[in-house]
PDB file of C-alpha atoms in Angstrom:
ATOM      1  CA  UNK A   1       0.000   0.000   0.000  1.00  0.00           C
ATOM      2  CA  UNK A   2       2.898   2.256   0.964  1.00  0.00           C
ATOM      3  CA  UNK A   3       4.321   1.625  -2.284  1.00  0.00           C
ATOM      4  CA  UNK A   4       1.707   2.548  -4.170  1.00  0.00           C
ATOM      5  CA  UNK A   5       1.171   5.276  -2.593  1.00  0.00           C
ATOM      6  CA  UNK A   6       4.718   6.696  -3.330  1.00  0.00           C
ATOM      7  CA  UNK A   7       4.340   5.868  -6.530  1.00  0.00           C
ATOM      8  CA  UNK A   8       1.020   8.212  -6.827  1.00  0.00           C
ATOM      9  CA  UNK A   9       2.603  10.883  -5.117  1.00  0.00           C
ATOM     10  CA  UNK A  10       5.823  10.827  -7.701  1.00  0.00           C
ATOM     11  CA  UNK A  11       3.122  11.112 -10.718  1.00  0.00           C
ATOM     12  CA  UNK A  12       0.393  13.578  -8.920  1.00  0.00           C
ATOM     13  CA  UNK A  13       1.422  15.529  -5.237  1.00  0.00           C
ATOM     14  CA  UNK A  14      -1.529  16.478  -4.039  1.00  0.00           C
ATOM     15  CA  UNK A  15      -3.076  12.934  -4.767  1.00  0.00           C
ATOM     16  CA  UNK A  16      -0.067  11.017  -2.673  1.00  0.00           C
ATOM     17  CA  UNK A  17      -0.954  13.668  -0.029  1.00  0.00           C
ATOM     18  CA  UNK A  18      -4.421  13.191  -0.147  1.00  0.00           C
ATOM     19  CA  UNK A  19      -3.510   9.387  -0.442  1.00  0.00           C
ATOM     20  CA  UNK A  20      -1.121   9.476   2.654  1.00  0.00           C
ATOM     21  CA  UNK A  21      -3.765  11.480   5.011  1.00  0.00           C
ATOM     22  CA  UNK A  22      -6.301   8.369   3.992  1.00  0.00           C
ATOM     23  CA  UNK A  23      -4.319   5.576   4.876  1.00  0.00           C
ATOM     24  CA  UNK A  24      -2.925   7.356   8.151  1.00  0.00           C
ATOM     25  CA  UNK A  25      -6.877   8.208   9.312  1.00  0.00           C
ATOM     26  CA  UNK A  26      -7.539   4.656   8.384  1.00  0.00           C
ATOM     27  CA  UNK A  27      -4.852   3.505  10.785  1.00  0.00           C
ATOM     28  CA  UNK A  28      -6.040   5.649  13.454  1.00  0.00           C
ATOM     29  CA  UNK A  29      -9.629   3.955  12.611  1.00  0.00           C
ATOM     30  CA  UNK A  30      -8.352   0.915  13.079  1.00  0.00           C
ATOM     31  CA  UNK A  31      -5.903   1.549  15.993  1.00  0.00           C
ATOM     32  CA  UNK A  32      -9.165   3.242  17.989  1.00  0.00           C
ATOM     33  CA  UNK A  33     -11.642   0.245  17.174  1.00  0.00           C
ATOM     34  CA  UNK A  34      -8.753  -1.986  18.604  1.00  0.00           C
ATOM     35  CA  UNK A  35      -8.187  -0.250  21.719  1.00  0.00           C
ATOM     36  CA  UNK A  36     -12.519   0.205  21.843  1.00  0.00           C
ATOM     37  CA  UNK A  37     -12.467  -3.940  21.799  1.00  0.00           C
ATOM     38  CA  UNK A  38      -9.990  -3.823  24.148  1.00  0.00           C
ATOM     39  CA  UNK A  39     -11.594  -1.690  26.739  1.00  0.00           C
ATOM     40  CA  UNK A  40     -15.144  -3.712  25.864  1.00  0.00           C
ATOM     41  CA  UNK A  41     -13.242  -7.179  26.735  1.00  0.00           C
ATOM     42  CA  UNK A  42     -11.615  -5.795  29.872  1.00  0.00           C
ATOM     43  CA  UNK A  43     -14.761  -4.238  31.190  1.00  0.00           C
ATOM     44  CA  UNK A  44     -17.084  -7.658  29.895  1.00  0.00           C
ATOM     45  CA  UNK A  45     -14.291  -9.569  32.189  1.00  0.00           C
ATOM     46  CA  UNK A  46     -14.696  -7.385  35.114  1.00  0.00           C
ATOM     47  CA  UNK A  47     -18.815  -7.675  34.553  1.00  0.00           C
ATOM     48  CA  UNK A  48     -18.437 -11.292  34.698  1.00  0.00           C
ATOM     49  CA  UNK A  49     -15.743 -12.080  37.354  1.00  0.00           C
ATOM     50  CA  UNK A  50     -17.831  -9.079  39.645  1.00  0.00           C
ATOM     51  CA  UNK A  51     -20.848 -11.850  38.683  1.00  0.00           C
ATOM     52  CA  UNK A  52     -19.255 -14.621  40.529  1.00  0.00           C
ATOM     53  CA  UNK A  53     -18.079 -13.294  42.986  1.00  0.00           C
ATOM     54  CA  UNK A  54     -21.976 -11.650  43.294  1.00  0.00           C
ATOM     55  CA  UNK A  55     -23.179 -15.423  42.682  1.00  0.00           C
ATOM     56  CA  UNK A  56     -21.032 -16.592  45.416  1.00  0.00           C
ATOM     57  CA  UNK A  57     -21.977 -14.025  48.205  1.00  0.00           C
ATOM     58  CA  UNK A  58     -25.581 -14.472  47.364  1.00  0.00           C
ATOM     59  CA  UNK A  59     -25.272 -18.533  47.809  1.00  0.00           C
ATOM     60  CA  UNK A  60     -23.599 -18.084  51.083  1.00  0.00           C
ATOM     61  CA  UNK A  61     -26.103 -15.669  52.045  1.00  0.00           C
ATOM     62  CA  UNK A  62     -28.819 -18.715  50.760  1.00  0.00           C
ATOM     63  CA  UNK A  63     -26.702 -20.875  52.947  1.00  0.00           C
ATOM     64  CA  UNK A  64     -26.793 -19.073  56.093  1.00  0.00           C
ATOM     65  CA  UNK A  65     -30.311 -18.112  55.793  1.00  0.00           C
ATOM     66  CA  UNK A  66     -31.561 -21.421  55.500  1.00  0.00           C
ATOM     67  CA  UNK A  67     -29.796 -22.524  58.540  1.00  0.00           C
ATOM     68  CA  UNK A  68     -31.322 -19.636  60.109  1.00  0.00           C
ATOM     69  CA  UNK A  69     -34.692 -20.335  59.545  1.00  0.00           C
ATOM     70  CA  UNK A  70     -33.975 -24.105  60.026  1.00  0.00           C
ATOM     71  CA  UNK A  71     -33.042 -22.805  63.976  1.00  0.00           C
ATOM     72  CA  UNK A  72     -35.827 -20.410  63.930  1.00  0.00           C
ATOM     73  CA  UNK A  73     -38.477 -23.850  63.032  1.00  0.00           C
ATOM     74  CA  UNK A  74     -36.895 -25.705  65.776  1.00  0.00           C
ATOM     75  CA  UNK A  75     -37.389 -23.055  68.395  1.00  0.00           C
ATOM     76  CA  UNK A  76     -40.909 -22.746  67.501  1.00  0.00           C
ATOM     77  CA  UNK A  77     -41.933 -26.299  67.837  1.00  0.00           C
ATOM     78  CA  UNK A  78     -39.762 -25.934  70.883  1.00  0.00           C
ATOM     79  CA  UNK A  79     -42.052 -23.345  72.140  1.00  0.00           C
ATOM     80  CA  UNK A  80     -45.091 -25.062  70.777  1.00  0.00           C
ATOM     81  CA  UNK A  81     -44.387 -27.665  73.006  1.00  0.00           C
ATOM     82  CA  UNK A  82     -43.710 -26.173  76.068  1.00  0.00           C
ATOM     83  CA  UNK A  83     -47.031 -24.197  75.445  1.00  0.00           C
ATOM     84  CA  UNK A  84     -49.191 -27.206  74.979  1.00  0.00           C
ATOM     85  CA  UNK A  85     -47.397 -29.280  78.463  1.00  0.00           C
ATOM     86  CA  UNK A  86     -48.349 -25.933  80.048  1.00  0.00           C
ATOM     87  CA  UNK A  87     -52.321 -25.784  78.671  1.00  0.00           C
ATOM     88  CA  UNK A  88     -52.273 -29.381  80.150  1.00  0.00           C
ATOM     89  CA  UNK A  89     -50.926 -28.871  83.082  1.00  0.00           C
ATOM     90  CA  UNK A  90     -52.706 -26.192  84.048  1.00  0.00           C
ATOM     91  CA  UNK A  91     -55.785 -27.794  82.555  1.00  0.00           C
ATOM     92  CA  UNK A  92     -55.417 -30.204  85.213  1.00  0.00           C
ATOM     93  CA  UNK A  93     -54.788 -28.505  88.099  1.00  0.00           C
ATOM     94  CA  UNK A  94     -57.889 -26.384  87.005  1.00  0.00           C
ATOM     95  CA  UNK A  95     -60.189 -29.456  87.351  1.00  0.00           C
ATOM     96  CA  UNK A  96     -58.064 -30.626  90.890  1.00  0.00           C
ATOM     97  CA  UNK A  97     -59.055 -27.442  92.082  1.00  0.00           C
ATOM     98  CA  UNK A  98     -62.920 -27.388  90.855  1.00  0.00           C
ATOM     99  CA  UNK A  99     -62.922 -31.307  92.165  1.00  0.00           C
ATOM    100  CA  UNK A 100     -61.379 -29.711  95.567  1.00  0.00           C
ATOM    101  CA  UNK A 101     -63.666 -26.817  95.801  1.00  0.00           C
ATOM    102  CA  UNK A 102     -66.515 -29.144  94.494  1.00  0.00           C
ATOM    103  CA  UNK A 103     -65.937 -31.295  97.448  1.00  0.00           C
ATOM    104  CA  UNK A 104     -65.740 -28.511 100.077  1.00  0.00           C
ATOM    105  CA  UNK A 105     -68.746 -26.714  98.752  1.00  0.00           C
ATOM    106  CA  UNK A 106     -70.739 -29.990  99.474  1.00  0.00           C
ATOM    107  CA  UNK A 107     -69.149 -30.694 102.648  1.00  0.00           C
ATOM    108  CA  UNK A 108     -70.413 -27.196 103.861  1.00  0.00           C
ATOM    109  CA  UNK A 109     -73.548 -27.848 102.758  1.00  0.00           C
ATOM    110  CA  UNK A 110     -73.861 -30.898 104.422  1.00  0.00           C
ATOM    111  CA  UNK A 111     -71.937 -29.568 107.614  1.00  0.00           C
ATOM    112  CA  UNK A 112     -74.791 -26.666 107.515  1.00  0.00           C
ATOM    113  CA  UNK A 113     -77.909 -28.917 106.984  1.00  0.00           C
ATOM    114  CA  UNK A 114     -76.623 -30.159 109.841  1.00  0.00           C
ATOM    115  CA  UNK A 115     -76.250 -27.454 111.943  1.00  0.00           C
ATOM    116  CA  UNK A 116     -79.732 -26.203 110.542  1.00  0.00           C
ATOM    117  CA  UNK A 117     -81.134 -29.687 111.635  1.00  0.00           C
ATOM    118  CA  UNK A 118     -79.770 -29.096 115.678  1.00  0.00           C
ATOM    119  CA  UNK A 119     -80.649 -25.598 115.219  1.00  0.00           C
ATOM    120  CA  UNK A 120     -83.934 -26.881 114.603  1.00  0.00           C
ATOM    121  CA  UNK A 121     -84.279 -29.679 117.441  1.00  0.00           C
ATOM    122  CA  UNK A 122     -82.985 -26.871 119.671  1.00  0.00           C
ATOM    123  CA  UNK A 123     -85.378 -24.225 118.461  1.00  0.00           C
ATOM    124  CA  UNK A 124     -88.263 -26.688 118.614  1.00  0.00           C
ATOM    125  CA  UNK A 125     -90.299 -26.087 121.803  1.00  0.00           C
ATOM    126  CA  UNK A 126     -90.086 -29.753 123.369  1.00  0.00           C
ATOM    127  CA  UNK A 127     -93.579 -31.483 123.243  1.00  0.00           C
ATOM    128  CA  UNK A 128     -94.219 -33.039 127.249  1.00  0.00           C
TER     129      UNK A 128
END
């Protein structure tokens, strides 16, 4: 290309000139385009490795979570437990104590039909 360039330029100056400012745009084209590429590769490798490493945070964080919330189920039926052996317990000493106060409330009414019944013979004007 050089050559025929110079050869041009030896039959017509201002065409080797004109000639010569083509080809040395067209290598500045070129020499732009190739640094452009450049510049896009580096930046699509950066993208990509910044992916993984994105990828790999966000599994961990997956990870960690899950074990979280694995603990978090456990403590609940934990809790679930210990709420229900509570209801029961307490449901029976509920009924102990009705059953107790049950029995006292009769034994006071028996105790005072009692007392109402010497009350009574006492009361009673003796027939002679």
């Amino acid at each position: 290309f050089d050559e025929m360039i110079r050869q041009v330029t030896v039959n017509c100056a201002e065409r080797g000139l004109l000639l010569l400012r083509v080809r040395d745009e067209l290598r500045m084209t070129v020499a732009a385009y190739q640094t452009l590429y450049e510049s896009s590769i580096a930046f699509g490798m950066r993208k990509a490795l910044q992916a993984e490493q994105g990828k790999a945070d966000m599994e961990a964080r997956i990870k960690q979570l899950e074990a979280e919330k694995k603990d978090l189920e456990s403590q609940v039926q934990e809790l679930k437990a210990k709420a229900e052996a509570i209801e029961k317990r307490e449901a029976e000493r509920r009924t102990q104590e009705e059953k107790k106060h049950a029995e006292e409330v009769a034994y006071l009414k028996k105790a005072n039909a009692q007392l109402k019944k010497e009350l009574e013979t006492y009361l009673q004007p003796s027939k002679k």
